Amino acid sequence: MVDLRNAAAIVGIHEHVTRYAPDKSELQIQGESVIKALEDAGLTKNDVEGLFTASSSIRNSGLNLADYLNMYPKYVDNTTVGGGSFEFHLSHALTAIAAGRINCAVITYSSLARSGGVSVGTGGVGRYGHPRLDPSPDSFEEIYGLTTVGLYAMIAQRHMHLFGTTSEQLAEVAVATRKHASMNPEALFRTPITVADVVNARVISSPLHLLDCCVITDGGGAVVVASPEVARNCRQTPVWVLGAGEAVAHQGAGQRDLIYIAAKQSHQPAFEMAGVTHKDIDMAMIYDSFTITVVETLEDLGFCEKGEGGQFVSGGRIQIGGELPINTDGGGLSSNHPGMRGIFLLLEATRQLRHQFEGTPRQVPNCRLALCHGTGGALGSRHSGGTVILGRD
Amino acid sequence: MPEWNKPLPSIVGETRPYWESCRRGELVIQRCDSCHEYQFYPRGICANCWSNDIKWVKASGKGTVWTYTVTYQNRTQGFAQDVPYVLALVELAEGVKMFTNIVECNPQDVKIGLPVEVTFVQANNQVTVPYFKPSA
Ligand SMILES: [Zn+2]
């Protein structure tokens, strides 16, 4: 394969920090994010050749966004594979830039899940009347009352059965991310919580409690990706895309062992491309739709053995100062989750690699290599997994 | 028959034999005549080898709970008032897994590995839905 290491860098970022924006349109949040991210990079509208976006609510998202921004990109990608779509976008932008098709791309996302009253996790298929189900797979699934929480809860249940994982171990993930959220002024929930708080919260779908589940917010953001030539003249320290891998996992016609998730397939290509090992990774952004998502992802990424994730996340190992700090912005569990959180993984990893929090407790010391893994869809039915490895010089 | 307030399946050619069998109180699945693999959900092709040598076979209707969750919150009509209910993946004796609800039991009594068997509930004149209950 062509060596893609250092072929593209993240040169600009912006998080639209709103958690509640009832008077904005989703396209406005994307537009404002793109403008600010380009400002951050020191680039302008005319520099952008590629447009990458995903949405669960905007129809023809790439087309409508180009229209809103009055742009004529020559490379458009609205790959939509759930919340981790943006790790796929970064992977695709890397390829497009390395191939010389484009020199600069923006990736953007927004959602008004909170002000729109969307029950992301517990809405089920139809809150207001029943939509016509697709003949398959929906007609074999939605008739049984699936919820997003439920599809993760089923994997948590099986994980507990096979490996003895406990609710207290899952709670450690929520406790760690809340601790990190307490250092993020933009986080939705900032008051520290204990393991007891999590396991005593009401059960939403057994064995997952309320605090095992991500928050629901509005929000959005943008990432500017550029070739080395463009990156050289940008304002910020370039954050190189060193490796990328993508995968899907599904029922396998009824035969797949769903305890293994897409991260098991996507991590190896990313590590191989980057030429680094797990021990080299200074921090990780792990999609945390639910606490079980993190445990499963850390295992299948290879940070620990299968079944040992519950132990791995305990004892402060995933907190800043621990062996592998994760989700240092407070994650989806405490900071924000507008429905597709993958872009925020890229934003926080970039901040950490820029050493933006130097001199404060939020900074991961000597952060040179970060891994982001986005999960989209649901572990219990079908989902995507995108791994990217980022680094600074 | 009380009015069915849960979502109903959409039925097309490749899935019609499944739903027609359910109406007769019989669970059928597909097996490929080329590669001999079972598959679920039903398709017009073999998902494994992509041949179209698909045969419908009567399933034993028996299986075990592969995993489950007791659902306490779902805003969808028909399920909102049904909580707590058990959503499960059942592994059929033939080796394929399917989504279902475990019915006719206390949700607290459901465990992974619990032997279950199919039971049918008529939704309306066109559709009968297969569920699973603990084996007798
Ligand atoms: Zn076959």
Short mmCIF file of C-alpha atoms and ligand atoms in Angstrom, two decimals:
data_model
loop_
_atom_site.label_atom_id
_atom_site.label_comp_id
_atom_site.label_asym_id
_atom_site.label_seq_id
_atom_site.Cartn_x
_atom_site.Cartn_y
_atom_site.Cartn_z
CA MET A 1 0.00 0.00 0.00
CA VAL A 2 1.03 3.59 -0.58
CA ASP A 3 2.52 5.09 2.59
CA LEU A 4 -0.18 7.45 3.83
CA ARG A 5 1.56 8.50 7.02
CA ASN A 6 1.83 12.27 7.30
CA ALA A 7 0.01 12.70 3.99
CA ALA A 8 -2.61 14.90 5.63
CA ALA A 9 -2.99 16.89 8.82
CA ILE A 10 -5.76 18.38 10.91
CA VAL A 11 -4.97 22.10 10.72
CA GLY A 12 -8.14 23.72 12.02
CA ILE A 13 -10.91 22.81 14.46
CA HIS A 14 -13.97 24.35 16.00
CA GLU A 15 -16.51 23.07 18.46
CA HIS A 16 -19.83 24.87 18.44
CA VAL A 17 -20.14 24.74 22.20
CA THR A 18 -23.88 25.23 22.36
CA ARG A 19 -25.67 22.43 24.19
CA TYR A 20 -29.10 23.94 23.47
CA ALA A 21 -29.88 25.99 20.37
CA PRO A 22 -33.63 26.01 19.69
CA ASP A 23 -33.42 29.11 17.50
CA LYS A 24 -30.72 27.89 15.10
CA SER A 25 -30.88 25.67 12.06
CA GLU A 26 -28.58 22.69 11.78
CA LEU A 27 -27.02 24.16 8.63
CA GLN A 28 -26.31 27.40 10.50
CA ILE A 29 -24.41 25.53 13.21
CA GLN A 30 -22.40 23.74 10.52
CA GLY A 31 -21.75 26.98 8.65
CA GLU A 32 -20.60 28.80 11.76
CA SER A 33 -18.38 25.85 12.70
CA VAL A 34 -16.75 25.69 9.26
CA ILE A 35 -16.01 29.43 9.29
CA LYS A 36 -14.42 29.29 12.76
CA ALA A 37 -12.40 26.16 11.96
CA LEU A 38 -10.99 27.81 8.84
CA GLU A 39 -10.16 30.90 10.92
CA ASP A 40 -8.39 28.63 13.39
CA ALA A 41 -6.31 27.20 10.54
CA GLY A 42 -5.64 30.56 8.92
CA LEU A 43 -7.40 29.45 5.73
CA THR A 44 -10.34 30.82 3.78
CA LYS A 45 -13.40 29.59 1.93
CA ASN A 46 -11.45 29.55 -1.34
CA ASP A 47 -8.95 27.05 0.06
CA VAL A 48 -11.61 24.38 0.62
CA GLU A 49 -11.85 21.78 -2.13
CA GLY A 50 -13.50 18.90 -0.31
CA LEU A 51 -16.69 18.80 1.73
CA PHE A 52 -17.42 15.96 4.17
CA THR A 53 -20.54 15.76 6.29
CA ALA A 54 -23.05 13.35 7.78
CA SER A 55 -26.44 13.91 9.33
CA SER A 56 -29.36 11.88 10.55
CA SER A 57 -31.78 14.69 9.79
CA ILE A 58 -30.50 16.81 6.87
CA ARG A 59 -31.60 15.37 3.53
CA ASN A 60 -28.78 15.03 0.94
CA SER A 61 -26.49 16.49 3.58
CA GLY A 62 -23.46 17.21 1.38
CA LEU A 63 -25.54 18.84 -1.33
CA ASN A 64 -27.62 20.96 1.03
CA LEU A 65 -24.55 22.10 2.96
CA ALA A 66 -22.72 23.15 -0.22
CA ASP A 67 -25.83 25.11 -1.17
CA TYR A 68 -26.11 26.78 2.26
CA LEU A 69 -22.44 27.80 2.22
CA ASN A 70 -22.53 28.68 -1.49
CA MET A 71 -19.55 26.42 -2.13
CA TYR A 72 -18.65 24.36 -5.18
CA PRO A 73 -16.48 21.58 -3.74
CA LYS A 74 -14.85 19.21 -6.20
CA TYR A 75 -14.91 16.33 -3.75
CA VAL A 76 -18.05 15.52 -1.71
CA ASP A 77 -18.53 12.69 0.75
CA ASN A 78 -21.53 12.28 3.01
CA THR A 79 -20.78 8.76 4.14
CA THR A 80 -23.31 8.17 6.90
CA VAL A 81 -22.63 5.12 9.04
CA GLY A 82 -23.88 6.40 12.38
CA GLY A 83 -22.09 8.36 15.07
CA GLY A 84 -18.62 7.32 13.96
CA SER A 85 -19.08 8.67 10.42
CA PHE A 86 -16.50 11.41 10.98
CA GLU A 87 -13.65 8.98 11.58
CA PHE A 88 -14.59 7.50 8.20
CA HIS A 89 -14.58 11.01 6.72
CA LEU A 90 -11.09 11.69 8.04
CA SER A 91 -9.94 8.38 6.62
CA HIS A 92 -11.46 9.26 3.23
CA ALA A 93 -10.09 12.82 3.28
CA LEU A 94 -6.62 11.40 3.94
CA THR A 95 -6.94 9.18 0.88
CA ALA A 96 -8.25 11.98 -1.33
CA ILE A 97 -5.46 14.32 -0.26
CA ALA A 98 -2.75 11.66 -0.58
CA ALA A 99 -3.98 10.88 -4.08
CA GLY A 100 -3.63 14.54 -5.00
CA ARG A 101 -7.34 14.97 -5.77
CA ILE A 102 -7.67 17.79 -3.22
CA ASN A 103 -5.41 19.80 -0.93
CA CYS A 104 -7.88 20.89 1.71
CA ALA A 105 -11.17 19.56 3.05
CA VAL A 106 -13.62 20.38 5.81
CA ILE A 107 -15.55 17.83 7.83
CA THR A 108 -18.58 19.15 9.69
CA TYR A 109 -21.58 18.06 11.71
CA SER A 110 -24.45 19.50 13.72
CA SER A 111 -27.64 18.37 15.34
CA LEU A 112 -30.53 19.78 17.33
CA ALA A 113 -31.38 16.54 19.11
CA ARG A 114 -32.05 18.21 22.46
CA SER A 115 -34.13 21.19 21.40
CA GLY A 116 -35.93 18.93 18.93
CA GLY A 117 -36.96 16.63 21.79
CA VAL A 118 -35.39 13.58 20.12
CA SER A 119 -35.24 10.56 22.42
CA VAL A 120 -32.00 9.30 20.89
CA GLY A 121 -31.70 6.24 23.07
CA THR A 122 -35.22 5.37 24.12
CA GLY A 123 -37.42 6.71 21.34
CA GLY A 124 -37.74 3.38 19.61
CA VAL A 125 -38.91 3.31 16.05
CA GLY A 126 -41.85 5.68 16.32
CA ARG A 127 -42.85 8.04 19.08
CA TYR A 128 -45.74 9.55 17.09
CA GLY A 129 -47.49 6.74 15.31
CA HIS A 130 -45.78 3.97 13.47
CA PRO A 131 -43.74 4.50 10.32
CA ARG A 132 -43.93 1.86 7.61
CA LEU A 133 -41.14 -0.57 8.42
CA ASP A 134 -38.67 -1.65 5.76
CA PRO A 135 -39.32 -5.30 4.83
CA SER A 136 -35.88 -6.18 6.23
CA PRO A 137 -34.24 -5.92 8.64
CA ASP A 138 -36.73 -3.62 10.41
CA SER A 139 -39.73 -5.90 9.98
CA PHE A 140 -37.87 -8.63 11.89
CA GLU A 141 -36.65 -6.30 14.61
CA GLU A 142 -38.71 -3.20 15.31
CA ILE A 143 -41.85 -5.27 15.91
CA TYR A 144 -40.17 -6.37 19.17
CA GLY A 145 -39.61 -2.91 20.63
CA LEU A 146 -35.91 -2.33 20.06
CA THR A 147 -34.31 0.78 21.53
CA THR A 148 -30.76 1.99 21.04
CA VAL A 149 -30.07 1.60 24.76
CA GLY A 150 -31.52 -1.89 24.63
CA LEU A 151 -29.24 -2.96 21.80
CA TYR A 152 -26.19 -1.96 23.85
CA ALA A 153 -27.69 -3.35 27.06
CA MET A 154 -27.99 -6.77 25.44
CA ILE A 155 -24.26 -6.79 24.77
CA ALA A 156 -23.57 -5.60 28.33
CA GLN A 157 -25.71 -8.47 29.63
CA ARG A 158 -23.79 -11.03 27.59
CA HIS A 159 -20.47 -9.47 28.59
CA MET A 160 -21.41 -9.86 32.27
CA HIS A 161 -22.51 -13.44 31.64
CA LEU A 162 -19.33 -14.48 29.83
CA PHE A 163 -16.69 -12.54 31.74
CA GLY A 164 -18.21 -11.62 35.10
CA THR A 165 -18.11 -7.92 34.30
CA THR A 166 -20.01 -5.94 36.96
CA SER A 167 -22.23 -2.86 36.95
CA GLU A 168 -19.63 -1.27 39.24
CA GLN A 169 -16.94 -1.76 36.58
CA LEU A 170 -19.13 -0.21 33.88
CA ALA A 171 -19.79 2.67 36.29
CA GLU A 172 -16.04 3.38 36.44
CA VAL A 173 -16.29 4.65 32.85
CA ALA A 174 -19.02 7.12 33.77
CA VAL A 175 -17.10 8.26 36.86
CA ALA A 176 -13.88 8.86 34.90
CA THR A 177 -15.57 10.82 32.13
CA ARG A 178 -17.49 12.92 34.65
CA LYS A 179 -14.23 13.73 36.39
CA HIS A 180 -12.87 14.92 33.05
CA ALA A 181 -16.08 16.86 32.37
CA SER A 182 -15.58 18.72 35.65
CA MET A 183 -12.50 20.30 34.01
CA ASN A 184 -14.39 21.27 30.84
CA PRO A 185 -16.39 24.49 31.29
CA GLU A 186 -18.51 23.62 28.25
CA ALA A 187 -19.57 20.17 29.50
CA LEU A 188 -23.28 19.66 30.13
CA PHE A 189 -22.78 17.83 33.45
CA ARG A 190 -19.78 18.81 35.59
CA THR A 191 -20.55 17.66 39.13
CA PRO A 192 -18.43 14.61 40.00
CA ILE A 193 -20.27 11.32 40.54
CA THR A 194 -19.42 8.06 42.30
CA VAL A 195 -19.80 4.42 41.33
CA ALA A 196 -22.70 4.26 43.79
CA ASP A 197 -24.45 7.14 42.01
CA VAL A 198 -24.32 5.19 38.75
CA VAL A 199 -25.45 1.80 40.03
CA ASN A 200 -28.22 3.33 42.15
CA ALA A 201 -29.66 5.35 39.26
CA ARG A 202 -32.82 3.96 37.68
CA VAL A 203 -32.46 1.16 35.17
CA ILE A 204 -33.28 2.22 31.60
CA SER A 205 -32.71 -1.17 29.97
CA SER A 206 -31.08 -3.82 32.13
CA PRO A 207 -28.25 -3.89 33.03
CA LEU A 208 -27.74 -0.24 31.96
CA HIS A 209 -28.68 2.57 34.34
CA LEU A 210 -29.42 6.18 33.50
CA LEU A 211 -25.80 7.23 34.14
CA ASP A 212 -24.50 4.43 31.90
CA CYS A 213 -26.10 6.36 29.03
CA CYS A 214 -24.84 9.41 27.15
CA VAL A 215 -26.47 12.80 27.47
CA ILE A 216 -28.63 14.38 24.75
CA THR A 217 -27.61 17.84 23.55
CA ASP A 218 -27.55 20.11 20.53
CA GLY A 219 -24.20 21.02 19.04
CA GLY A 220 -21.78 20.64 16.21
CA GLY A 221 -18.29 21.25 15.00
CA ALA A 222 -15.85 21.24 12.13
CA VAL A 223 -12.40 19.93 11.27
CA VAL A 224 -10.10 21.25 8.51
CA VAL A 225 -7.80 18.66 6.92
CA ALA A 226 -4.98 19.66 4.59
CA SER A 227 -1.98 18.42 2.63
CA PRO A 228 1.54 18.91 4.09
CA GLU A 229 2.10 21.82 1.69
CA VAL A 230 -0.99 23.65 2.93
CA ALA A 231 -0.40 22.61 6.55
CA ARG A 232 3.06 24.20 6.53
CA ASN A 233 1.51 27.65 6.17
CA CYS A 234 -1.28 27.20 8.70
CA ARG A 235 -1.43 28.93 12.09
CA GLN A 236 -1.59 25.82 14.25
CA THR A 237 0.70 22.90 15.00
CA PRO A 238 -0.30 20.28 12.43
CA VAL A 239 -1.89 17.13 13.83
CA TRP A 240 -0.93 14.39 11.39
CA VAL A 241 -3.26 11.61 10.35
CA LEU A 242 -0.94 8.63 10.79
CA GLY A 243 -3.28 5.69 10.40
CA ALA A 244 -6.88 4.83 9.62
CA GLY A 245 -9.00 1.73 9.51
CA GLU A 246 -12.69 1.20 8.99
CA ALA A 247 -15.07 -1.72 9.42
CA VAL A 248 -18.67 -2.75 9.85
CA ALA A 249 -20.18 -5.47 12.01
CA HIS A 250 -23.68 -6.92 11.73
CA GLN A 251 -25.74 -10.02 12.41
CA GLY A 252 -23.88 -12.01 9.77
CA ALA A 253 -27.15 -13.57 8.60
CA GLY A 254 -27.79 -14.64 12.20
CA GLN A 255 -24.42 -16.30 12.70
CA ARG A 256 -22.03 -13.60 13.98
CA ASP A 257 -20.84 -13.63 17.59
CA LEU A 258 -21.90 -10.08 18.41
CA ILE A 259 -19.69 -9.87 21.52
CA TYR A 260 -16.88 -8.92 19.09
CA ILE A 261 -17.35 -5.46 17.62
CA ALA A 262 -16.11 -3.64 14.52
CA ALA A 263 -13.11 -2.24 16.43
CA LYS A 264 -11.63 -5.74 16.23
CA GLN A 265 -11.44 -5.39 12.45
CA SER A 266 -10.60 -1.68 12.15
CA HIS A 267 -7.73 -1.26 14.61
CA GLN A 268 -5.07 -3.39 12.96
CA PRO A 269 -5.00 -1.54 9.62
CA ALA A 270 -4.78 1.74 11.55
CA PHE A 271 -1.87 0.61 13.74
CA GLU A 272 -0.07 -0.95 10.78
CA MET A 273 -0.42 2.18 8.67
CA ALA A 274 0.80 4.36 11.52
CA GLY A 275 3.65 2.00 12.38
CA VAL A 276 3.00 2.36 16.11
CA THR A 277 1.87 0.02 18.88
CA HIS A 278 -0.67 0.26 21.68
CA LYS A 279 2.04 1.22 24.19
CA ASP A 280 2.86 4.30 22.12
CA ILE A 281 -0.65 5.78 22.44
CA ASP A 282 -0.77 8.65 24.98
CA MET A 283 -4.53 9.15 25.07
CA ALA A 284 -7.62 7.82 23.35
CA MET A 285 -11.01 9.18 22.41
CA ILE A 286 -13.38 6.22 22.59
CA TYR A 287 -16.96 6.71 21.45
CA ASP A 288 -18.98 6.50 24.66
CA SER A 289 -22.63 6.23 23.75
CA PHE A 290 -22.88 3.93 26.77
CA THR A 291 -20.38 2.68 29.34
CA ILE A 292 -20.38 -0.79 27.75
CA THR A 293 -19.33 0.76 24.43
CA VAL A 294 -16.05 1.86 25.99
CA VAL A 295 -15.35 -1.50 27.63
CA GLU A 296 -16.04 -3.42 24.43
CA THR A 297 -14.07 -0.96 22.30
CA LEU A 298 -10.96 -0.99 24.51
CA GLU A 299 -10.96 -4.80 24.38
CA ASP A 300 -11.47 -5.13 20.65
CA LEU A 301 -8.98 -2.36 19.88
CA GLY A 302 -6.50 -4.57 21.72
CA PHE A 303 -5.70 -2.38 24.72
CA CYS A 304 -6.55 -5.41 26.88
CA GLU A 305 -7.67 -9.01 26.40
CA LYS A 306 -11.28 -9.83 25.55
CA GLY A 307 -13.24 -9.96 28.77
CA GLU A 308 -10.77 -7.89 30.76
CA GLY A 309 -12.27 -4.52 29.87
CA GLY A 310 -14.14 -4.21 33.16
CA GLN A 311 -10.90 -4.53 35.07
CA PHE A 312 -9.04 -2.30 32.61
CA VAL A 313 -11.35 0.69 33.12
CA SER A 314 -11.13 0.43 36.92
CA GLY A 315 -8.65 1.90 39.36
CA GLY A 316 -8.22 5.22 37.55
CA ARG A 317 -6.43 3.72 34.55
CA ILE A 318 -8.57 5.66 32.05
CA GLN A 319 -8.39 8.96 33.94
CA ILE A 320 -5.88 11.71 33.21
CA GLY A 321 -2.75 10.62 35.06
CA GLY A 322 -3.64 6.97 34.44
CA GLU A 323 -2.13 4.55 31.96
CA LEU A 324 -4.54 5.42 29.11
CA PRO A 325 -6.57 8.59 29.65
CA ILE A 326 -9.71 8.59 27.55
CA ASN A 327 -12.45 11.08 26.70
CA THR A 328 -10.72 14.00 28.38
CA ASP A 329 -13.50 16.42 27.37
CA GLY A 330 -16.07 14.52 29.41
CA GLY A 331 -17.23 12.41 26.47
CA GLY A 332 -20.76 11.69 25.42
CA LEU A 333 -21.53 10.50 28.91
CA SER A 334 -21.08 13.97 30.42
CA SER A 335 -20.07 16.67 27.92
CA ASN A 336 -22.29 16.46 24.85
CA HIS A 337 -23.95 13.98 22.53
CA PRO A 338 -26.05 15.44 19.74
CA GLY A 339 -26.64 12.01 18.21
CA MET A 340 -23.49 11.45 16.14
CA ARG A 341 -20.55 12.24 18.39
CA GLY A 342 -17.65 11.10 16.24
CA ILE A 343 -16.50 14.58 15.25
CA PHE A 344 -15.94 15.59 18.86
CA LEU A 345 -13.43 12.76 19.26
CA LEU A 346 -11.30 14.39 16.57
CA LEU A 347 -11.67 17.82 18.15
CA GLU A 348 -10.53 16.81 21.64
CA ALA A 349 -7.68 14.62 20.38
CA THR A 350 -6.46 17.59 18.34
CA ARG A 351 -6.63 19.93 21.36
CA GLN A 352 -4.63 17.46 23.43
CA LEU A 353 -2.03 17.00 20.68
CA ARG A 354 -1.73 20.79 20.34
CA HIS A 355 -1.06 20.90 24.09
CA GLN A 356 -3.86 23.43 24.30
CA PHE A 357 -4.40 22.80 28.02
CA GLU A 358 -0.71 22.99 28.98
CA GLY A 359 -0.34 23.98 32.62
CA THR A 360 -3.83 22.78 33.56
CA PRO A 361 -5.01 19.41 34.93
CA ARG A 362 -6.92 18.69 31.69
CA GLN A 363 -3.73 18.31 29.63
CA VAL A 364 -2.47 14.77 29.06
CA PRO A 365 1.27 15.25 29.77
CA ASN A 366 3.63 14.94 26.80
CA CYS A 367 0.78 14.01 24.48
CA ARG A 368 2.24 13.00 21.11
CA LEU A 369 0.00 10.18 19.87
CA ALA A 370 -3.76 9.86 20.17
CA LEU A 371 -6.22 7.25 18.95
CA CYS A 372 -9.86 7.98 18.11
CA HIS A 373 -12.41 5.24 17.63
CA GLY A 374 -15.91 6.08 16.48
CA THR A 375 -18.76 3.60 16.75
CA GLY A 376 -21.99 4.20 14.84
CA GLY A 377 -25.21 2.24 14.92
CA ALA A 378 -25.76 -0.30 17.68
CA LEU A 379 -23.58 -3.08 19.05
CA GLY A 380 -26.46 -5.53 19.37
CA SER A 381 -27.65 -5.28 15.77
CA ARG A 382 -25.28 -3.58 13.32
CA HIS A 383 -22.66 -0.89 13.61
CA SER A 384 -19.62 0.71 12.06
CA GLY A 385 -16.20 1.29 13.58
CA GLY A 386 -13.64 3.82 12.43
CA THR A 387 -10.17 3.99 14.01
CA VAL A 388 -7.79 6.86 13.36
CA ILE A 389 -4.38 7.49 14.87
CA LEU A 390 -3.20 11.08 15.13
CA GLY A 391 0.16 12.50 16.09
CA ARG A 392 2.28 15.65 16.31
CA ASP A 393 5.86 16.12 15.21
CA MET B 1 -59.34 -9.36 18.67
CA PRO B 2 -58.10 -6.12 20.35
CA GLU B 3 -56.59 -3.56 17.99
CA TRP B 4 -52.84 -4.11 17.48
CA ASN B 5 -50.95 -1.00 18.55
CA LYS B 6 -47.39 -2.15 17.86
CA PRO B 7 -45.53 -1.65 14.58
CA LEU B 8 -46.36 -4.23 11.91
CA PRO B 9 -43.95 -5.83 9.45
CA SER B 10 -43.96 -4.87 5.77
CA ILE B 11 -44.14 -8.02 3.69
CA VAL B 12 -42.58 -8.52 0.26
CA GLY B 13 -41.92 -11.51 -1.97
CA GLU B 14 -38.68 -12.66 -0.38
CA THR B 15 -40.17 -12.59 3.14
CA ARG B 16 -43.79 -13.61 2.39
CA PRO B 17 -43.33 -17.37 3.02
CA TYR B 18 -42.04 -16.56 6.52
CA TRP B 19 -45.05 -14.45 7.43
CA GLU B 20 -47.51 -16.86 5.79
CA SER B 21 -46.02 -19.71 7.83
CA CYS B 22 -46.38 -17.65 10.99
CA ARG B 23 -50.08 -17.27 10.17
CA ARG B 24 -50.30 -21.06 10.11
CA GLY B 25 -48.48 -21.25 13.46
CA GLU B 26 -45.24 -22.54 12.02
CA LEU B 27 -41.76 -20.99 12.19
CA VAL B 28 -39.71 -21.42 9.02
CA ILE B 29 -36.17 -20.32 8.22
CA GLN B 30 -33.99 -20.56 5.13
CA ARG B 31 -31.21 -22.97 4.26
CA CYS B 32 -29.02 -22.75 1.20
CA ASP B 33 -28.92 -25.80 -1.07
CA SER B 34 -25.45 -24.83 -2.35
CA CYS B 35 -23.50 -24.10 0.85
CA HIS B 36 -25.97 -25.64 3.34
CA GLU B 37 -25.85 -22.65 5.68
CA TYR B 38 -28.93 -21.48 7.58
CA GLN B 39 -29.68 -17.78 7.50
CA PHE B 40 -31.86 -15.25 9.31
CA TYR B 41 -33.58 -12.86 8.47
CA PRO B 42 -34.95 -14.32 5.22
CA ARG B 43 -33.52 -13.09 1.93
CA GLY B 44 -33.96 -13.68 -1.78
CA ILE B 45 -30.33 -14.82 -1.96
CA CYS B 46 -27.97 -16.81 0.23
CA ALA B 47 -26.05 -14.21 2.23
CA ASN B 48 -23.13 -16.61 2.58
CA CYS B 49 -22.41 -17.85 -0.97
CA TRP B 50 -24.74 -15.49 -2.90
CA SER B 51 -26.46 -18.33 -4.72
CA ASN B 52 -30.24 -18.28 -5.06
CA ASP B 53 -30.68 -21.94 -4.12
CA ILE B 54 -32.67 -20.96 -1.05
CA LYS B 55 -34.97 -23.51 0.54
CA TRP B 56 -37.53 -22.81 3.25
CA VAL B 57 -37.35 -25.34 6.07
CA LYS B 58 -39.48 -25.79 9.15
CA ALA B 59 -37.52 -24.71 12.21
CA SER B 60 -37.66 -26.69 15.42
CA GLY B 61 -39.06 -23.61 17.10
CA LYS B 62 -36.74 -24.27 20.01
CA GLY B 63 -33.72 -22.33 21.11
CA THR B 64 -31.99 -20.61 24.00
CA VAL B 65 -31.71 -17.00 25.11
CA TRP B 66 -28.39 -15.74 23.68
CA THR B 67 -28.80 -12.38 25.40
CA TYR B 68 -31.62 -10.14 26.58
CA THR B 69 -32.51 -6.86 28.25
CA VAL B 70 -35.46 -5.88 30.38
CA THR B 71 -36.69 -2.66 28.77
CA TYR B 72 -38.01 -0.04 31.19
CA GLN B 73 -38.27 2.89 28.76
CA ASN B 74 -39.44 3.09 25.15
CA ARG B 75 -41.57 5.93 23.88
CA THR B 76 -42.90 4.00 20.88
CA GLN B 77 -46.65 3.39 20.87
CA GLY B 78 -47.50 -0.13 21.86
CA PHE B 79 -44.30 -0.56 23.85
CA ALA B 80 -44.50 2.53 26.08
CA GLN B 81 -47.32 0.91 28.07
CA ASP B 82 -45.78 -2.56 27.86
CA VAL B 83 -42.73 -1.91 30.04
CA PRO B 84 -41.05 -3.75 31.56
CA TYR B 85 -40.76 -6.20 28.69
CA VAL B 86 -37.97 -8.53 27.63
CA LEU B 87 -36.16 -7.88 24.34
CA ALA B 88 -33.98 -10.84 23.46
CA LEU B 89 -31.79 -12.46 20.87
CA VAL B 90 -32.70 -16.13 20.75
CA GLU B 91 -30.32 -18.66 19.22
CA LEU B 92 -32.41 -21.25 17.43
CA ALA B 93 -31.45 -24.92 17.59
CA GLU B 94 -30.45 -24.51 13.92
CA GLY B 95 -27.77 -22.02 14.97
CA VAL B 96 -29.11 -18.66 13.80
CA LYS B 97 -30.06 -15.82 16.10
CA MET B 98 -33.26 -13.78 15.87
CA PHE B 99 -34.71 -10.84 17.77
CA THR B 100 -37.83 -11.51 19.79
CA ASN B 101 -39.61 -10.86 23.05
CA ILE B 102 -39.67 -13.46 25.81
CA VAL B 103 -43.30 -13.65 26.88
CA GLU B 104 -45.52 -15.59 29.27
CA CYS B 105 -43.07 -15.26 32.15
CA ASN B 106 -41.81 -12.84 34.76
CA PRO B 107 -39.06 -10.69 33.15
CA GLN B 108 -36.90 -11.33 36.22
CA ASP B 109 -36.88 -15.06 35.46
CA VAL B 110 -35.21 -14.66 32.06
CA LYS B 111 -31.52 -15.65 32.00
CA ILE B 112 -28.94 -16.21 29.27
CA GLY B 113 -29.13 -19.86 28.25
CA LEU B 114 -32.81 -20.22 29.20
CA PRO B 115 -34.45 -22.82 26.91
CA VAL B 116 -37.32 -21.23 25.01
CA GLU B 117 -39.85 -22.22 22.37
CA VAL B 118 -41.83 -20.29 19.81
CA THR B 119 -45.37 -19.09 20.43
CA PHE B 120 -47.55 -17.04 18.09
CA VAL B 121 -49.79 -14.03 18.60
CA GLN B 122 -52.19 -12.94 15.87
CA ALA B 123 -51.84 -9.21 15.30
CA ASN B 124 -54.59 -8.86 12.67
CA ASN B 125 -56.03 -10.84 9.79
CA GLN B 126 -52.81 -10.58 7.78
CA VAL B 127 -50.05 -10.78 10.37
CA THR B 128 -49.14 -13.22 13.12
CA VAL B 129 -46.00 -12.47 15.14
CA PRO B 130 -43.69 -15.15 16.55
CA TYR B 131 -42.54 -14.74 20.15
CA PHE B 132 -40.70 -17.07 22.51
CA LYS B 133 -41.65 -18.37 25.95
CA PRO B 134 -39.77 -20.54 28.44
CA SER B 135 -39.88 -24.18 27.30
CA ALA B 136 -42.39 -26.36 29.09
ZN ZN C 1 -25.21 -20.48 0.17
#
